[in-house]
């Protein structure tokens, strides 16, 4: 923080910026000023206008009013490349890379090193990409196609791309949403290094605790308006939340209570899901687990440990070469999503863009989509009933929409995630696999989602939940399995299931004192 110096002129400013979409005021005369050598937090509820402000600042959207000032001069960007070319580097909320190109190509896209006769110098590009990612603590084959990686690694690649540009301003819209503790620390190290080099940074995150660790100043938006700006250290967590939500919440509900604790009598409950010896070549070896009805099993592990791969394999979405899965004692055909669904397994996937959300359909259609599949297997749900269902979830999850007929693609990132959760909750499965269910969701809705998970478990569902937030796992799960290199490495339950204990098994014994 020592380098932060609000008396130096801002590096980058929004002045009275407004932006509307078809009658929705996403931004109303918002001011933001970020200074060289400073990290500025931008916070607000889902749909508050954070991403819109960033997109207006970087030339994705034209503002309806107001101005953008870069190093003292008013600027107009007609496309994001214009902003990038003068030193503004942005990691957008939705990872914005080319899935079919290699990791190295993605990092250097548009700035590839060339040989003297003008071709892309693959060798030098791959070497530089590998050095860069090694430095970020990510050890992957840089010649592999980007889409073969999980979302967390993709975020790090996007960040790697941002730091190779010699930027004056670096903007990160929820860069840590799919990162595990260790990767978050790496990212913070990089952010601080950039700050100490005199860079101005904007950082958006719903993991509130991160803000005090990293940021010097903060700007809070609510419903498209600026409600507070000032020093981070002068703001309490409680005040920050009150500004965000426009009301006080006692952050107690949903914090671990209410769930059926895995006491001894739960041993009597039979395994709702039993998975034995799953192998996925190169990704999983011999993964076994059981979940009882009414139990929430947490899956922990570092990036690339095989958490998403495990739930995908159980769901039949990732081909396994060996292994059996049973639901309520009945064997489920391997490698078939249809068989898994018919057996009552549902998967909320981590990547809402690649799998799941259909941006051109309405909120209502997106939620009902999965329900209709359930209904077609018997029973008939009337239109009135499905409508009531949709309205209930929109209300309970506080999905910010102008109406349920609004296209999902027009919602903010966090609200899209809520729609996806609502869709799967509405199917009432027997076994619910949740991959980062609260990723990118604001603090109020996070509690709501956790409360719903508790409720579902209490109704007898078996839940498997992945979360990069260790505290969330400890609070929500009855038992946690830790994966490492595609295999089960440890199991924590009862007294051993603490935040400290989980962190220790995540980093391995040598990592912690
Ligand atoms: N392309 C668009 N068309 C219509 N409405 C939009 C569009 N983009 C954003 N909006 C609306 O503008 C408002 C602000 O959205 P924005 O994405 O900026 O929120 P956010 O603060 O980034 O939220 P989150 O934390 O969920 O990412 C929301 O009401 C959203 O529905
Ligand atoms: Mg956003």
CSV table of C-alpha atoms in Angstrom, one decimal, residues 11-458:
chain,number,residue,atom,x,y,z
A,11,UNK,CA,-3.9,6.8,-14.7
A,12,UNK,CA,-7.4,6.0,-15.8
A,13,UNK,CA,-10.8,7.6,-15.1
A,14,UNK,CA,-14.5,7.3,-15.8
A,15,UNK,CA,-16.3,10.6,-15.4
A,16,UNK,CA,-20.1,10.6,-15.1
A,17,UNK,CA,-20.4,7.5,-17.3
A,18,UNK,CA,-23.9,6.3,-18.2
A,19,UNK,CA,-25.0,3.2,-20.1
A,20,UNK,CA,-28.5,1.8,-20.7
A,21,UNK,CA,-29.7,-1.4,-22.3
A,22,UNK,CA,-33.2,-1.3,-23.6
A,23,UNK,CA,-34.5,0.8,-20.8
A,24,UNK,CA,-32.3,-0.8,-18.1
A,25,UNK,CA,-29.9,1.7,-16.5
A,26,UNK,CA,-26.8,-0.4,-16.1
A,27,UNK,CA,-24.8,2.7,-15.2
A,28,UNK,CA,-25.9,6.2,-14.1
A,29,UNK,CA,-23.2,8.9,-14.0
A,30,UNK,CA,-20.6,6.7,-12.4
A,31,UNK,CA,-17.1,8.1,-11.5
A,32,UNK,CA,-14.1,5.9,-11.1
A,33,UNK,CA,-10.4,7.0,-10.8
A,34,UNK,CA,-7.5,4.6,-10.5
A,35,UNK,CA,-4.1,5.8,-9.6
A,36,UNK,CA,-0.6,4.5,-10.7
A,37,UNK,CA,0.8,2.2,-8.1
A,38,UNK,CA,-2.6,1.3,-6.6
A,39,UNK,CA,-5.0,-1.6,-6.7
A,40,UNK,CA,-8.6,-0.5,-6.8
A,41,UNK,CA,-11.5,-2.8,-5.8
A,42,UNK,CA,-14.7,-2.6,-7.8
A,43,UNK,CA,-17.6,-4.3,-5.9
A,44,UNK,CA,-21.3,-4.6,-5.9
A,45,UNK,CA,-24.1,-7.2,-6.1
A,46,UNK,CA,-24.7,-9.4,-9.1
A,47,UNK,CA,-26.0,-7.0,-11.8
A,48,UNK,CA,-24.8,-3.8,-10.1
A,49,UNK,CA,-22.9,-2.7,-13.2
A,50,UNK,CA,-19.3,-3.7,-12.6
A,51,UNK,CA,-18.7,-5.6,-15.9
A,52,UNK,CA,-20.6,-3.0,-17.8
A,53,UNK,CA,-18.3,-0.2,-16.4
A,54,UNK,CA,-15.3,-2.2,-17.4
A,55,UNK,CA,-16.6,-2.8,-20.9
A,56,UNK,CA,-17.3,0.9,-21.3
A,57,UNK,CA,-13.8,1.7,-20.1
A,58,UNK,CA,-12.2,-0.7,-22.5
A,59,UNK,CA,-14.1,0.0,-25.7
A,60,UNK,CA,-16.4,-3.1,-25.7
A,61,UNK,CA,-19.4,-0.7,-25.2
A,62,UNK,CA,-19.9,2.9,-26.2
A,63,UNK,CA,-21.1,5.0,-23.2
A,64,UNK,CA,-24.3,6.9,-23.6
A,65,UNK,CA,-22.9,9.8,-21.7
A,66,UNK,CA,-19.8,10.8,-19.8
A,67,UNK,CA,-16.1,10.6,-20.6
A,68,UNK,CA,-13.1,8.3,-20.3
A,69,UNK,CA,-9.7,9.9,-19.4
A,70,UNK,CA,-6.5,8.0,-19.9
A,71,UNK,CA,-3.3,9.6,-18.5
A,72,UNK,CA,-5.0,13.0,-18.4
A,73,UNK,CA,-6.5,13.0,-22.0
A,74,UNK,CA,-10.0,12.1,-23.0
A,75,UNK,CA,-10.1,9.0,-25.2
A,76,UNK,CA,-12.6,7.2,-27.3
A,77,UNK,CA,-12.1,3.5,-28.0
A,78,UNK,CA,-14.1,2.0,-30.8
A,79,UNK,CA,-12.9,-1.5,-30.0
A,80,UNK,CA,-11.1,-3.3,-27.2
A,81,UNK,CA,-7.9,-3.5,-29.3
A,82,UNK,CA,-7.7,0.3,-29.2
A,83,UNK,CA,-7.5,0.2,-25.4
A,84,UNK,CA,-5.0,-2.7,-25.4
A,85,UNK,CA,-2.8,-0.9,-27.9
A,86,UNK,CA,-2.2,2.1,-25.6
A,87,UNK,CA,-1.5,-0.1,-22.5
A,88,UNK,CA,-4.8,-1.1,-21.0
A,89,UNK,CA,-4.9,-4.9,-20.4
A,90,UNK,CA,-8.1,-6.6,-19.4
A,91,UNK,CA,-9.1,-10.0,-18.2
A,92,UNK,CA,-12.8,-10.2,-18.8
A,93,UNK,CA,-15.2,-12.1,-16.6
A,94,UNK,CA,-16.1,-14.5,-19.3
A,95,UNK,CA,-12.8,-16.0,-20.4
A,96,UNK,CA,-12.3,-14.6,-23.8
A,97,UNK,CA,-9.9,-16.8,-25.6
A,98,UNK,CA,-9.8,-19.2,-28.6
A,99,UNK,CA,-10.6,-22.7,-27.4
A,100,UNK,CA,-9.2,-24.5,-30.4
A,101,UNK,CA,-5.8,-22.8,-30.4
A,102,UNK,CA,-2.9,-23.8,-28.3
A,103,UNK,CA,-2.2,-22.3,-24.9
A,104,UNK,CA,0.9,-20.5,-26.3
A,105,UNK,CA,-1.0,-19.1,-29.3
A,106,UNK,CA,-3.7,-17.8,-26.9
A,107,UNK,CA,-1.2,-16.0,-24.8
A,108,UNK,CA,0.5,-14.3,-27.8
A,109,UNK,CA,-2.6,-13.9,-30.0
A,110,UNK,CA,-2.1,-10.9,-32.3
A,111,UNK,CA,1.4,-10.3,-31.0
A,112,UNK,CA,3.1,-13.6,-32.0
A,113,UNK,CA,6.9,-13.6,-32.2
A,114,UNK,CA,7.9,-13.8,-35.9
A,115,UNK,CA,10.8,-15.3,-37.8
A,116,UNK,CA,12.7,-13.0,-40.1
A,117,UNK,CA,10.7,-14.1,-43.0
A,118,UNK,CA,7.4,-13.3,-41.3
A,119,UNK,CA,6.1,-16.7,-40.1
A,120,UNK,CA,5.0,-17.3,-36.5
A,121,UNK,CA,8.1,-18.4,-34.6
A,122,UNK,CA,6.5,-21.4,-32.9
A,123,UNK,CA,9.6,-22.4,-31.0
A,124,UNK,CA,10.3,-19.1,-29.4
A,125,UNK,CA,6.6,-18.6,-28.7
A,126,UNK,CA,6.3,-21.9,-27.0
A,127,UNK,CA,9.4,-21.3,-24.9
A,128,UNK,CA,8.3,-17.9,-23.9
A,129,UNK,CA,4.8,-19.1,-23.0
A,130,UNK,CA,6.2,-21.9,-20.9
A,131,UNK,CA,8.5,-19.6,-19.0
A,132,UNK,CA,5.7,-17.2,-18.3
A,133,UNK,CA,3.3,-19.9,-17.1
A,134,UNK,CA,6.0,-21.6,-15.0
A,135,UNK,CA,6.5,-18.2,-13.4
A,136,UNK,CA,2.8,-18.2,-12.6
A,137,UNK,CA,3.1,-21.6,-11.1
A,138,UNK,CA,1.1,-23.3,-13.8
A,139,UNK,CA,2.8,-26.3,-15.3
A,140,UNK,CA,1.0,-27.4,-18.4
A,141,UNK,CA,1.8,-28.4,-22.0
A,142,UNK,CA,1.7,-25.0,-23.8
A,143,UNK,CA,1.1,-26.7,-27.1
A,144,UNK,CA,-2.1,-28.3,-26.0
A,145,UNK,CA,-5.4,-26.9,-27.1
A,146,UNK,CA,-6.8,-24.4,-24.6
A,147,UNK,CA,-10.1,-26.2,-24.4
A,148,UNK,CA,-8.5,-29.3,-22.9
A,149,UNK,CA,-7.9,-27.3,-19.7
A,150,UNK,CA,-10.2,-26.4,-16.8
A,151,UNK,CA,-11.6,-23.0,-16.3
A,152,UNK,CA,-9.1,-22.1,-13.6
A,153,UNK,CA,-6.1,-22.7,-15.8
A,154,UNK,CA,-7.8,-20.8,-18.6
A,155,UNK,CA,-8.1,-17.8,-16.3
A,156,UNK,CA,-4.4,-18.0,-15.5
A,157,UNK,CA,-3.7,-18.1,-19.2
A,158,UNK,CA,-5.8,-15.0,-19.7
A,159,UNK,CA,-3.8,-13.4,-16.9
A,160,UNK,CA,-0.5,-14.5,-18.4
A,161,UNK,CA,-1.7,-12.8,-21.6
A,162,UNK,CA,-2.4,-9.6,-19.7
A,163,UNK,CA,1.0,-9.4,-18.0
A,164,UNK,CA,3.0,-9.9,-21.2
A,165,UNK,CA,1.6,-6.7,-22.5
A,166,UNK,CA,3.6,-3.9,-20.9
A,167,UNK,CA,0.4,-2.4,-19.5
A,168,UNK,CA,-0.1,0.8,-17.6
A,169,UNK,CA,-3.6,-0.3,-16.5
A,170,UNK,CA,-4.6,-3.9,-15.7
A,171,UNK,CA,-8.2,-4.7,-15.2
A,172,UNK,CA,-9.3,-8.0,-13.8
A,173,UNK,CA,-13.0,-8.9,-13.7
A,174,UNK,CA,-13.3,-11.8,-11.2
A,175,UNK,CA,-10.0,-13.4,-12.0
A,176,UNK,CA,-10.0,-15.6,-8.9
A,177,UNK,CA,-13.5,-17.1,-9.3
A,178,UNK,CA,-12.2,-20.5,-10.3
A,179,UNK,CA,-8.9,-20.5,-8.6
A,180,UNK,CA,-7.7,-22.5,-5.7
A,181,UNK,CA,-6.0,-20.9,-2.7
A,182,UNK,CA,-2.5,-21.5,-4.1
A,183,UNK,CA,-3.3,-20.0,-7.5
A,184,UNK,CA,-5.0,-17.1,-5.8
A,185,UNK,CA,-1.7,-16.4,-4.0
A,186,UNK,CA,0.2,-16.5,-7.2
A,187,UNK,CA,-2.2,-14.1,-8.8
A,188,UNK,CA,-1.9,-11.7,-5.9
A,189,UNK,CA,1.9,-11.9,-6.1
A,190,UNK,CA,1.7,-10.9,-9.7
A,191,UNK,CA,-0.8,-8.1,-9.0
A,192,UNK,CA,1.4,-6.6,-6.3
A,193,UNK,CA,4.4,-6.8,-8.5
A,194,UNK,CA,2.5,-4.9,-11.2
A,195,UNK,CA,1.4,-2.4,-8.6
A,196,UNK,CA,4.9,-1.9,-7.3
A,197,UNK,CA,6.1,-1.3,-10.9
A,198,UNK,CA,3.6,1.6,-11.0
A,199,UNK,CA,0.7,0.0,-12.8
A,200,UNK,CA,-2.9,1.0,-11.9
A,201,UNK,CA,-5.1,-2.1,-11.3
A,202,UNK,CA,-8.8,-2.6,-11.1
A,203,UNK,CA,-9.9,-5.8,-9.4
A,204,UNK,CA,-13.5,-7.2,-9.2
A,205,UNK,CA,-14.2,-10.0,-6.9
A,206,UNK,CA,-17.1,-11.5,-4.9
A,207,UNK,CA,-14.7,-13.1,-2.5
A,208,UNK,CA,-14.8,-10.2,-0.1
A,209,UNK,CA,-11.9,-11.2,2.2
A,210,UNK,CA,-9.6,-11.0,-0.8
A,211,UNK,CA,-10.2,-7.3,-1.1
A,212,UNK,CA,-8.5,-6.3,2.2
A,213,UNK,CA,-5.5,-8.5,1.4
A,214,UNK,CA,-5.0,-6.9,-2.0
A,215,UNK,CA,-6.6,-3.6,-2.6
A,216,UNK,CA,-5.8,0.0,-1.6
A,217,UNK,CA,-9.0,1.7,-2.6
A,218,UNK,CA,-12.5,0.6,-3.3
A,219,UNK,CA,-15.5,1.8,-5.3
A,220,UNK,CA,-19.0,0.3,-4.6
A,221,UNK,CA,-21.8,0.2,-7.1
A,222,UNK,CA,-25.4,-0.5,-6.4
A,223,UNK,CA,-28.0,-0.7,-9.2
A,224,UNK,CA,-25.7,1.1,-11.5
A,225,UNK,CA,-24.9,4.0,-9.2
A,226,UNK,CA,-21.9,4.9,-7.2
A,227,UNK,CA,-22.6,4.5,-3.5
A,228,UNK,CA,-19.2,4.7,-1.9
A,229,UNK,CA,-15.5,5.3,-2.8
A,230,UNK,CA,-12.5,5.5,-0.5
A,231,UNK,CA,-9.7,3.7,1.2
A,232,UNK,CA,-10.1,0.0,1.6
A,233,UNK,CA,-8.6,-0.1,5.1
A,234,UNK,CA,-11.1,2.5,6.4
A,235,UNK,CA,-14.1,0.3,5.5
A,236,UNK,CA,-15.3,-2.6,7.6
A,237,UNK,CA,-16.6,-5.8,6.1
A,238,UNK,CA,-20.0,-5.1,7.5
A,239,UNK,CA,-20.1,-1.6,6.0
A,240,UNK,CA,-18.9,-2.8,2.7
A,241,UNK,CA,-21.8,-5.4,2.6
A,242,UNK,CA,-24.3,-2.8,3.8
A,243,UNK,CA,-23.2,-0.5,1.0
A,244,UNK,CA,-23.4,-3.3,-1.6
A,245,UNK,CA,-26.9,-4.5,-0.6
A,246,UNK,CA,-28.3,-1.3,0.7
A,247,UNK,CA,-29.2,-3.1,3.9
A,248,UNK,CA,-27.5,-5.0,6.7
A,249,UNK,CA,-27.3,-8.8,6.7
A,250,UNK,CA,-26.3,-10.7,9.7
A,251,UNK,CA,-24.1,-13.2,8.0
A,252,UNK,CA,-25.1,-16.1,10.0
A,253,UNK,CA,-27.8,-18.0,8.2
A,254,UNK,CA,-26.6,-20.8,6.1
A,255,UNK,CA,-23.1,-20.9,7.6
A,256,UNK,CA,-23.0,-24.6,8.2
A,257,UNK,CA,-26.1,-24.9,10.3
A,258,UNK,CA,-29.2,-26.6,9.0
A,259,UNK,CA,-27.4,-29.3,7.1
A,260,UNK,CA,-27.8,-32.9,8.3
A,261,UNK,CA,-24.5,-33.5,10.1
A,262,UNK,CA,-22.8,-36.7,9.3
A,263,UNK,CA,-23.4,-38.3,12.7
A,264,UNK,CA,-23.2,-41.9,13.5
A,265,UNK,CA,-26.9,-42.6,12.7
A,266,UNK,CA,-26.2,-41.4,9.2
A,267,UNK,CA,-24.1,-44.5,8.7
A,268,UNK,CA,-27.3,-46.4,8.6
A,269,UNK,CA,-28.4,-44.5,5.5
A,270,UNK,CA,-27.4,-46.4,2.5
A,271,UNK,CA,-25.1,-45.0,-0.1
A,272,UNK,CA,-27.2,-43.1,-2.7
A,273,UNK,CA,-24.2,-42.9,-4.9
A,274,UNK,CA,-21.4,-45.3,-4.9
A,275,UNK,CA,-18.4,-44.9,-7.3
A,276,UNK,CA,-15.7,-47.4,-7.6
A,277,UNK,CA,-12.3,-47.4,-9.3
A,278,UNK,CA,-12.9,-44.8,-12.0
A,279,UNK,CA,-10.1,-44.4,-14.5
A,280,UNK,CA,-9.9,-41.7,-17.1
A,281,UNK,CA,-6.7,-42.0,-19.0
A,282,UNK,CA,-4.3,-39.2,-18.1
A,283,UNK,CA,-6.7,-37.6,-15.7
A,284,UNK,CA,-8.1,-40.0,-13.0
A,285,UNK,CA,-6.8,-43.2,-11.6
A,286,UNK,CA,-8.8,-45.4,-9.3
A,287,UNK,CA,-11.2,-42.8,-7.9
A,288,UNK,CA,-13.7,-44.3,-5.5
A,289,UNK,CA,-16.3,-42.5,-3.3
A,290,UNK,CA,-19.7,-42.9,-1.7
A,291,UNK,CA,-22.3,-40.4,-0.8
A,292,UNK,CA,-25.3,-41.2,1.4
A,293,UNK,CA,-28.7,-39.8,1.0
A,294,UNK,CA,-28.8,-36.5,3.0
A,295,UNK,CA,-25.1,-36.1,2.9
A,296,UNK,CA,-23.0,-33.3,1.3
A,297,UNK,CA,-19.7,-34.6,0.2
A,298,UNK,CA,-17.1,-32.0,-0.6
A,299,UNK,CA,-14.4,-32.5,-3.2
A,300,UNK,CA,-11.2,-30.5,-2.5
A,301,UNK,CA,-8.0,-30.3,-4.5
A,302,UNK,CA,-5.7,-27.9,-6.3
A,303,UNK,CA,-6.2,-26.8,-9.9
A,304,UNK,CA,-5.8,-29.9,-12.1
A,305,UNK,CA,-6.2,-32.3,-9.3
A,306,UNK,CA,-9.2,-33.9,-11.0
A,307,UNK,CA,-12.2,-32.5,-9.2
A,308,UNK,CA,-14.2,-31.5,-12.3
A,309,UNK,CA,-13.0,-34.6,-14.1
A,310,UNK,CA,-14.4,-36.7,-11.3
A,311,UNK,CA,-17.9,-35.3,-11.4
A,312,UNK,CA,-17.9,-35.2,-15.2
A,313,UNK,CA,-16.9,-38.9,-15.4
A,314,UNK,CA,-19.6,-39.8,-12.9
A,315,UNK,CA,-22.1,-37.9,-15.1
A,316,UNK,CA,-20.8,-39.7,-18.2
A,317,UNK,CA,-19.5,-36.6,-19.8
A,318,UNK,CA,-15.9,-37.6,-19.7
A,319,UNK,CA,-15.1,-41.1,-21.0
A,320,UNK,CA,-13.8,-43.4,-18.3
A,321,UNK,CA,-12.0,-46.6,-19.2
A,322,UNK,CA,-12.8,-48.4,-16.0
A,323,UNK,CA,-15.1,-48.0,-13.0
A,324,UNK,CA,-18.6,-48.6,-11.9
A,325,UNK,CA,-21.2,-46.2,-10.5
A,326,UNK,CA,-24.4,-47.2,-8.7
A,327,UNK,CA,-27.3,-45.1,-7.7
A,328,UNK,CA,-29.4,-46.6,-4.9
A,329,UNK,CA,-27.8,-49.9,-5.6
A,330,UNK,CA,-28.6,-50.0,-9.3
A,331,UNK,CA,-25.7,-49.9,-11.7
A,332,UNK,CA,-25.5,-46.9,-14.0
A,333,UNK,CA,-24.2,-47.5,-17.6
A,334,UNK,CA,-20.8,-46.0,-17.9
A,335,UNK,CA,-20.0,-43.1,-20.2
A,336,UNK,CA,-23.7,-42.2,-20.9
A,337,UNK,CA,-25.1,-38.9,-19.9
A,338,UNK,CA,-28.6,-40.2,-20.7
A,339,UNK,CA,-28.1,-43.2,-18.4
A,340,UNK,CA,-26.8,-40.9,-15.6
A,341,UNK,CA,-29.7,-38.5,-16.0
A,342,UNK,CA,-32.2,-41.4,-16.0
A,343,UNK,CA,-30.6,-42.7,-12.8
A,344,UNK,CA,-31.3,-39.3,-11.2
A,345,UNK,CA,-27.8,-37.7,-11.4
A,346,UNK,CA,-27.6,-34.0,-12.2
A,347,UNK,CA,-24.4,-32.0,-12.9
A,348,UNK,CA,-24.1,-28.3,-12.4
A,349,UNK,CA,-21.0,-27.7,-14.5
A,350,UNK,CA,-18.4,-25.0,-13.7
A,351,UNK,CA,-18.3,-23.5,-17.1
A,352,UNK,CA,-21.7,-22.0,-17.7
A,353,UNK,CA,-20.8,-20.7,-21.1
A,354,UNK,CA,-19.5,-23.9,-22.6
A,355,UNK,CA,-22.1,-26.2,-21.1
A,356,UNK,CA,-25.5,-25.3,-20.0
A,357,UNK,CA,-26.7,-21.8,-20.5
A,358,UNK,CA,-28.4,-21.0,-23.7
A,359,UNK,CA,-27.9,-17.2,-24.1
A,360,UNK,CA,-30.6,-16.7,-26.7
A,361,UNK,CA,-33.4,-18.3,-24.7
A,362,UNK,CA,-35.3,-16.6,-22.0
A,363,UNK,CA,-34.7,-17.0,-18.3
A,364,UNK,CA,-37.9,-19.0,-18.1
A,365,UNK,CA,-37.0,-21.3,-21.0
A,366,UNK,CA,-33.6,-21.9,-19.5
A,367,UNK,CA,-34.9,-22.9,-16.2
A,368,UNK,CA,-37.8,-25.1,-17.6
A,369,UNK,CA,-35.5,-26.8,-20.0
A,370,UNK,CA,-34.3,-29.4,-17.6
A,371,UNK,CA,-37.6,-29.8,-15.9
A,372,UNK,CA,-39.3,-30.7,-19.2
A,373,UNK,CA,-36.9,-33.5,-19.5
A,374,UNK,CA,-37.9,-34.8,-16.1
A,375,UNK,CA,-41.5,-34.3,-16.9
A,376,UNK,CA,-41.3,-36.3,-20.1
A,377,UNK,CA,-40.3,-39.3,-18.1
A,378,UNK,CA,-43.7,-39.5,-16.6
A,379,UNK,CA,-46.0,-37.2,-14.8
A,380,UNK,CA,-47.2,-34.0,-16.3
A,381,UNK,CA,-46.4,-30.5,-15.0
A,382,UNK,CA,-48.8,-27.9,-16.1
A,383,UNK,CA,-47.7,-24.6,-17.6
A,384,UNK,CA,-49.0,-22.8,-14.6
A,385,UNK,CA,-47.0,-25.0,-12.3
A,386,UNK,CA,-43.7,-24.6,-14.3
A,387,UNK,CA,-44.3,-20.8,-14.3
A,388,UNK,CA,-44.8,-20.9,-10.5
A,389,UNK,CA,-41.6,-22.9,-10.2
A,390,UNK,CA,-39.6,-20.3,-12.3
A,391,UNK,CA,-41.1,-17.4,-10.3
A,392,UNK,CA,-40.1,-19.1,-7.1
A,393,UNK,CA,-36.5,-19.6,-8.1
A,394,UNK,CA,-36.2,-16.1,-9.5
A,395,UNK,CA,-37.4,-14.8,-6.2
A,396,UNK,CA,-35.4,-17.1,-3.9
A,397,UNK,CA,-32.1,-16.7,-5.7
A,398,UNK,CA,-32.8,-13.0,-6.3
A,399,UNK,CA,-32.1,-13.4,-10.0
A,400,UNK,CA,-32.0,-9.8,-11.3
A,401,UNK,CA,-34.1,-9.8,-14.5
A,402,UNK,CA,-36.4,-7.2,-16.0
A,403,UNK,CA,-38.9,-10.2,-16.5
A,404,UNK,CA,-38.5,-14.0,-16.7
A,405,UNK,CA,-38.8,-13.5,-20.5
A,406,UNK,CA,-35.5,-11.6,-20.7
A,407,UNK,CA,-32.8,-13.4,-22.6
A,408,UNK,CA,-30.2,-15.1,-20.4
A,409,UNK,CA,-27.4,-13.7,-22.5
A,410,UNK,CA,-28.3,-10.2,-21.3
A,411,UNK,CA,-27.9,-11.0,-17.6
A,412,UNK,CA,-24.8,-10.2,-15.6
A,413,UNK,CA,-22.4,-13.1,-15.0
A,414,UNK,CA,-23.5,-13.9,-11.5
A,415,UNK,CA,-27.2,-13.9,-12.5
A,416,UNK,CA,-26.5,-16.4,-15.4
A,417,UNK,CA,-24.9,-18.7,-12.8
A,418,UNK,CA,-28.1,-18.4,-10.7
A,419,UNK,CA,-30.3,-19.4,-13.6
A,420,UNK,CA,-28.2,-22.5,-14.1
A,421,UNK,CA,-28.5,-23.4,-10.5
A,422,UNK,CA,-32.2,-22.8,-10.6
A,423,UNK,CA,-32.5,-25.1,-13.6
A,424,UNK,CA,-30.9,-28.0,-11.9
A,425,UNK,CA,-32.5,-27.4,-8.5
A,426,UNK,CA,-35.9,-27.6,-10.3
A,427,UNK,CA,-35.2,-31.1,-11.6
A,428,UNK,CA,-35.0,-32.5,-8.0
A,429,UNK,CA,-32.4,-35.1,-8.7
A,430,UNK,CA,-31.3,-38.0,-6.4
A,431,UNK,CA,-27.7,-37.2,-6.8
A,432,UNK,CA,-26.6,-33.7,-7.4
A,433,UNK,CA,-23.0,-32.9,-8.6
A,434,UNK,CA,-22.2,-29.3,-8.1
A,435,UNK,CA,-19.0,-27.9,-9.6
A,436,UNK,CA,-18.3,-24.5,-8.1
A,437,UNK,CA,-22.0,-23.6,-7.5
A,438,UNK,CA,-21.3,-20.2,-5.9
A,439,UNK,CA,-18.7,-19.1,-8.4
A,440,UNK,CA,-19.1,-15.4,-9.2
A,441,UNK,CA,-22.2,-15.1,-7.0
A,442,UNK,CA,-22.5,-12.2,-4.5
A,443,UNK,CA,-22.4,-12.5,-0.8
A,444,UNK,CA,-26.2,-12.5,-0.2
A,445,UNK,CA,-27.0,-15.0,-2.9
A,446,UNK,CA,-24.1,-17.3,-1.8
A,447,UNK,CA,-25.8,-17.8,1.5
A,448,UNK,CA,-29.1,-18.4,-0.3
A,449,UNK,CA,-27.5,-21.1,-2.5
A,450,UNK,CA,-25.8,-22.7,0.5
A,451,UNK,CA,-29.1,-22.7,2.3
A,452,UNK,CA,-30.7,-24.4,-0.7
A,453,UNK,CA,-28.0,-27.1,-0.7
A,454,UNK,CA,-28.7,-27.7,3.0
A,455,UNK,CA,-32.4,-27.9,2.3
A,456,UNK,CA,-31.9,-30.4,-0.6
A,457,UNK,CA,-29.7,-32.6,1.6
A,458,UNK,CA,-32.3,-32.5,4.4
